[in-house]
Amino acid sequence: MQIRQVASRQVNVMASARELIKWAEQELDGKCADPHLDSVMLLSEVTEINRTHLLLEENIKNEDEVRFRSDIKRRSTGEPIQYITGRAYFRKLTLSVGPGVLIPRPESELLVSDLIERIGHIPSPHIVDLGAGSGALALSIAKEVVNARVVAVEKDSEAMYWLRKNVDAHNQSVEIVESDVADFDGQGKFDAVIANPPYIPTSEQLPIEVANFEPPRALFGGASGIELPEIFIGAAERALRPGGYFVIEHHESHGEQVKRILDRSFNNVALHYDLNNRPRWSSGVRK
């Protein structure tokens, strides 16, 4: 790597993408699952050069190099890439995220796909997202379902900041309701409810980048992990009209427990699997 300081005089020598990625891989070695991928992703974000063409770039701007080196240092501590860049990609959306809000996962996209398929025949469906966080679920539905009326329920002030920011940025007709899910009374008027509650058992060990950076209140669902999902199911029971559809994400070990809870108020209860063939979400039709 070329020295950029000579006799207190700044020398504008540009590094190539390959040089910077090689340096970054060494910095991240043993500190993340895939140092090469993370290095390429972060340099692509900084330079706004498509990853396909990035390695051909021979001259990275000095200001981009400075930011990239800073980002790699942050990544070496385990900080999630999404928090470093301030962006998360979910379905057709680019969302703003940061400390205080859960990073949306690809698995949650499956819930949205299923719900959209189930409500496609309704002219102006009324939908609520319980514990909306960044707004990934609510905004995706609002964007992809014609004439959808979407309500996003959230109580946490830090998550609310990101929710409002994303709703404003995407200019979608999403109504934000500041409320604890336990207190939300949908008055049986909704056609569908979607929820990704905190569901991890408090004793479960998480990867450093999750445990040290993402908000525990959005992750842990109680001692067994099922305590908070049960509250969300109760809110869905109150919110849905008879025949309304409900989808809820849960821990892969909670399929049978969630089914027992849903059976009391829902018909056609089904367990669904994620892209890694893990039982990760369930659905039902309100009795």
Coordinates of C-alpha atoms in Angstrom, one line a residue:
M1 CA 0.0 0.0 0.0
Q2 CA 1.4 3.4 -1.0
I3 CA 2.2 6.0 1.7
R4 CA 0.0 9.1 1.3
Q5 CA 2.0 11.4 3.6
V6 CA 5.4 12.8 2.6
A7 CA 7.1 15.6 4.6
S8 CA 3.6 16.7 5.9
R9 CA 2.4 17.1 2.3
Q10 CA -0.7 15.1 1.2
V11 CA 0.0 13.0 -1.9
N12 CA -3.1 12.2 -4.0
V13 CA -2.3 8.7 -5.0
M14 CA -5.4 6.6 -5.8
A15 CA -5.6 3.0 -4.9
S16 CA -7.3 0.4 -7.1
A17 CA -10.3 -1.5 -5.9
R18 CA -8.3 -4.8 -5.8
E19 CA -5.7 -3.2 -3.5
L20 CA -8.3 -1.9 -1.1
I21 CA -10.2 -5.2 -1.1
K22 CA -7.0 -7.2 -0.4
W23 CA -6.3 -4.9 2.6
A24 CA -9.9 -5.1 3.8
E25 CA -9.8 -8.9 3.7
Q26 CA -6.8 -9.0 5.9
E27 CA -8.5 -6.6 8.4
L28 CA -11.6 -8.8 8.5
D29 CA -9.9 -12.1 8.6
G30 CA -11.4 -14.2 11.4
K31 CA -13.8 -11.3 12.3
C32 CA -16.7 -12.1 9.9
A33 CA -18.0 -15.1 7.9
D34 CA -16.9 -13.9 4.5
P35 CA -14.2 -11.1 4.5
H36 CA -14.1 -11.0 0.7
L37 CA -17.9 -10.6 0.2
D38 CA -18.2 -8.0 3.0
S39 CA -15.2 -6.0 1.6
V40 CA -16.7 -6.0 -1.9
M41 CA -20.2 -5.0 -0.6
L42 CA -18.9 -2.1 1.5
L43 CA -16.6 -0.8 -1.3
S44 CA -19.5 -1.0 -3.7
E45 CA -21.8 0.9 -1.4
V46 CA -19.1 3.6 -0.8
T47 CA -18.2 4.1 -4.5
E48 CA -21.7 3.4 -5.9
I49 CA -20.0 1.1 -8.4
N50 CA -21.9 -2.2 -9.2
R51 CA -20.1 -5.2 -7.8
T52 CA -19.9 -6.7 -11.2
H53 CA -17.6 -3.9 -12.4
L54 CA -16.0 -2.9 -9.1
L55 CA -12.8 -5.1 -9.4
L56 CA -12.0 -3.4 -12.8
E57 CA -11.8 0.0 -11.1
E58 CA -8.2 1.2 -11.0
N59 CA -8.7 4.5 -9.3
I60 CA -10.8 4.8 -6.2
K61 CA -11.3 8.4 -5.1
N62 CA -9.4 9.4 -2.0
E63 CA -12.5 10.4 -0.1
D64 CA -14.1 7.1 -0.9
E65 CA -11.0 5.3 0.3
V66 CA -11.0 7.1 3.6
R67 CA -14.7 6.3 4.2
F68 CA -14.1 2.6 3.1
R69 CA -11.3 2.2 5.6
S70 CA -13.5 3.6 8.3
D71 CA -16.3 1.3 7.4
I72 CA -14.0 -1.7 7.4
K73 CA -12.8 -0.8 10.9
R74 CA -16.4 -0.7 12.0
R75 CA -17.2 -4.0 10.4
S76 CA -14.2 -5.6 12.2
T77 CA -16.0 -4.9 15.5
G78 CA -18.9 -7.0 14.3
E79 CA -21.1 -4.0 13.4
P80 CA -23.7 -5.1 10.8
I81 CA -23.1 -3.9 7.2
Q82 CA -26.7 -2.5 7.2
Y83 CA -25.9 -0.2 10.1
I84 CA -22.6 0.9 8.6
T85 CA -24.2 1.8 5.2
G86 CA -27.5 3.0 6.8
R87 CA -29.4 0.9 4.2
A88 CA -31.2 -2.5 4.1
Y89 CA -32.7 -4.0 1.0
F90 CA -36.1 -5.8 1.3
R91 CA -38.1 -7.0 -1.6
K92 CA -38.5 -3.9 -3.9
L93 CA -37.5 -1.4 -1.2
T94 CA -34.3 0.3 0.0
L95 CA -34.9 1.1 3.7
S96 CA -33.1 3.3 6.1
V97 CA -31.9 1.4 9.2
G98 CA -29.6 2.0 12.1
P99 CA -29.1 1.4 15.8
G100 CA -32.4 0.9 17.6
V101 CA -34.2 -1.0 14.8
L102 CA -34.2 -4.6 13.8
I103 CA -32.5 -5.3 10.4
P104 CA -35.1 -6.9 8.1
R105 CA -34.3 -10.4 7.0
P106 CA -34.9 -12.2 3.7
E107 CA -36.9 -14.8 5.5
S108 CA -39.6 -12.2 6.3
E109 CA -40.1 -11.6 2.6
L110 CA -41.8 -15.0 2.4
L111 CA -44.6 -13.8 4.8
V112 CA -45.2 -10.8 2.6
S113 CA -45.5 -13.0 -0.5
D114 CA -47.9 -15.3 1.1
L115 CA -50.1 -12.6 2.5
I116 CA -50.2 -10.7 -0.8
E117 CA -51.3 -13.9 -2.6
R118 CA -54.0 -14.5 -0.1
I119 CA -55.5 -11.0 -0.2
G120 CA -55.2 -10.4 -3.9
H121 CA -58.9 -10.9 -4.5
I122 CA -59.9 -8.2 -2.0
P123 CA -60.6 -4.8 -3.8
S124 CA -59.2 -2.5 -1.0
P125 CA -57.7 -4.7 1.7
H126 CA -57.2 -3.4 5.2
I127 CA -54.0 -4.7 6.7
V128 CA -52.1 -4.2 10.0
D129 CA -48.4 -4.8 10.7
L130 CA -47.9 -5.5 14.4
G131 CA -44.6 -4.3 15.7
A132 CA -43.6 -2.7 12.4
G133 CA -40.0 -1.7 13.2
S134 CA -38.4 -0.3 10.1
G135 CA -41.6 -0.7 8.2
A136 CA -40.3 -3.3 5.9
L137 CA -43.5 -5.5 5.9
A138 CA -46.0 -2.6 6.0
L139 CA -44.3 -0.7 3.2
S140 CA -43.8 -3.7 1.0
I141 CA -47.5 -4.5 1.2
A142 CA -48.5 -0.9 0.6
K143 CA -46.2 -0.7 -2.4
E144 CA -47.2 -4.1 -4.0
V145 CA -51.0 -4.3 -3.2
V146 CA -53.2 -1.9 -5.2
N147 CA -55.4 0.2 -3.0
A148 CA -54.2 -1.5 0.2
R149 CA -54.9 0.4 3.4
V150 CA -52.0 -0.4 5.7
V151 CA -51.6 0.3 9.4
A152 CA -48.2 0.0 11.1
V153 CA -48.3 -0.4 14.9
E154 CA -45.1 0.4 16.8
K155 CA -44.4 1.7 20.3
D156 CA -40.6 1.9 20.6
S157 CA -39.3 5.4 20.2
E158 CA -36.0 4.4 18.5
A159 CA -37.8 2.1 16.0
M160 CA -40.4 4.8 15.5
Y161 CA -37.8 7.1 14.2
W162 CA -36.8 4.7 11.4
L163 CA -40.4 3.8 10.7
R164 CA -41.4 7.4 10.1
K165 CA -38.3 8.1 8.1
N166 CA -39.0 5.2 5.8
V167 CA -42.7 5.9 5.4
D168 CA -41.9 9.5 4.5
A169 CA -39.2 8.5 2.1
H170 CA -41.3 6.0 0.2
N171 CA -44.4 8.2 0.2
Q172 CA -46.7 5.2 0.9
S173 CA -50.1 5.6 2.4
V174 CA -49.2 3.8 5.6
E175 CA -50.9 4.9 8.8
I176 CA -48.6 4.8 11.8
V177 CA -50.2 4.0 15.2
E178 CA -48.0 4.5 18.2
S179 CA -49.2 1.8 20.6
D180 CA -48.0 -1.3 22.5
V181 CA -49.2 -4.3 20.6
A182 CA -50.8 -5.6 23.8
D183 CA -53.0 -2.5 23.9
F184 CA -53.9 -2.4 20.2
D185 CA -57.6 -3.1 19.5
G186 CA -58.2 -3.5 15.8
Q187 CA -62.0 -3.9 16.5
G188 CA -62.3 -6.8 14.1
K189 CA -62.1 -4.6 11.0
F190 CA -58.9 -5.9 9.3
D191 CA -58.7 -8.3 6.4
A192 CA -55.2 -9.4 7.3
V193 CA -52.6 -9.1 10.0
I194 CA -48.8 -9.7 9.6
A195 CA -46.3 -9.9 12.5
N196 CA -42.7 -10.5 13.1
P197 CA -42.6 -10.3 16.9
P198 CA -39.5 -10.8 19.2
Y199 CA -39.4 -14.5 19.5
I200 CA -35.9 -15.6 20.5
P201 CA -35.6 -17.4 24.0
T202 CA -33.6 -15.2 26.4
S203 CA -31.0 -18.0 26.9
E204 CA -30.2 -18.4 23.3
Q205 CA -26.7 -17.4 22.2
L206 CA -26.6 -15.0 19.2
P207 CA -23.9 -14.1 16.8
I208 CA -21.8 -11.1 17.9
E209 CA -23.2 -8.8 15.2
V210 CA -26.7 -9.5 16.4
A211 CA -26.1 -9.7 20.2
N212 CA -23.9 -6.6 20.4
F213 CA -25.7 -4.3 18.0
E214 CA -29.3 -5.0 17.3
P215 CA -31.9 -4.0 20.0
P216 CA -32.6 -6.9 22.4
R217 CA -36.2 -5.7 22.8
A218 CA -36.8 -6.6 19.1
L219 CA -35.1 -10.0 19.4
F220 CA -36.1 -11.7 22.7
G221 CA -39.6 -13.0 23.2
G222 CA -39.3 -14.0 26.8
A223 CA -37.8 -16.9 28.8
S224 CA -39.1 -19.5 26.3
G225 CA -39.4 -17.0 23.4
I226 CA -43.1 -17.7 23.0
E227 CA -44.4 -15.1 25.6
L228 CA -44.4 -12.1 23.3
P229 CA -45.6 -14.0 20.2
E230 CA -48.6 -15.1 22.2
I231 CA -49.4 -11.4 22.9
F232 CA -49.1 -10.6 19.2
I233 CA -51.5 -13.5 18.4
G234 CA -54.0 -12.1 20.9
A235 CA -53.8 -8.7 19.1
A236 CA -54.4 -10.4 15.8
E237 CA -57.5 -12.2 17.2
R238 CA -58.9 -8.8 18.2
A239 CA -58.0 -7.1 14.9
L240 CA -59.2 -9.6 12.3
R241 CA -62.7 -9.9 10.9
P242 CA -64.1 -13.5 10.6
G243 CA -62.2 -15.0 7.6
G244 CA -59.3 -12.6 8.0
Y245 CA -55.8 -14.0 7.3
F246 CA -52.9 -14.0 9.7
V247 CA -49.2 -14.7 9.2
I248 CA -46.6 -14.7 12.0
E249 CA -42.9 -15.3 12.0
H250 CA -41.6 -17.4 14.9
H251 CA -38.6 -19.4 16.2
E252 CA -38.0 -22.6 14.4
S253 CA -38.6 -24.6 17.6
H254 CA -42.0 -22.9 18.2
G255 CA -44.1 -24.5 15.5
E256 CA -46.2 -26.8 17.7
Q257 CA -46.6 -24.2 20.4
V258 CA -47.8 -21.5 17.9
K259 CA -50.2 -24.0 16.4
R260 CA -51.8 -24.8 19.8
I261 CA -52.3 -21.1 20.5
L262 CA -53.7 -20.4 17.0
D263 CA -56.1 -23.3 17.0
R264 CA -58.2 -21.6 19.6
S265 CA -59.3 -18.8 17.3
F266 CA -58.1 -19.8 13.8
N267 CA -58.9 -22.3 11.2
N268 CA -56.6 -23.8 8.5
V269 CA -53.5 -23.3 10.7
A270 CA -50.4 -24.1 8.7
L271 CA -46.7 -24.2 9.4
H272 CA -44.4 -22.8 6.7
Y273 CA -40.7 -23.3 6.0
D274 CA -38.0 -20.7 5.1
L275 CA -35.5 -20.9 2.3
N276 CA -33.3 -23.1 4.4
N277 CA -36.2 -25.5 5.0
R278 CA -36.6 -24.4 8.7
P279 CA -40.1 -24.1 10.1
R280 CA -40.2 -20.4 10.7
W281 CA -43.7 -19.0 10.3
S282 CA -47.3 -20.0 10.6
S283 CA -50.6 -18.8 9.2
G284 CA -54.3 -19.2 9.9
V285 CA -57.8 -17.9 9.0
R286 CA -59.8 -16.2 11.8
K287 CA -62.8 -18.2 13.0

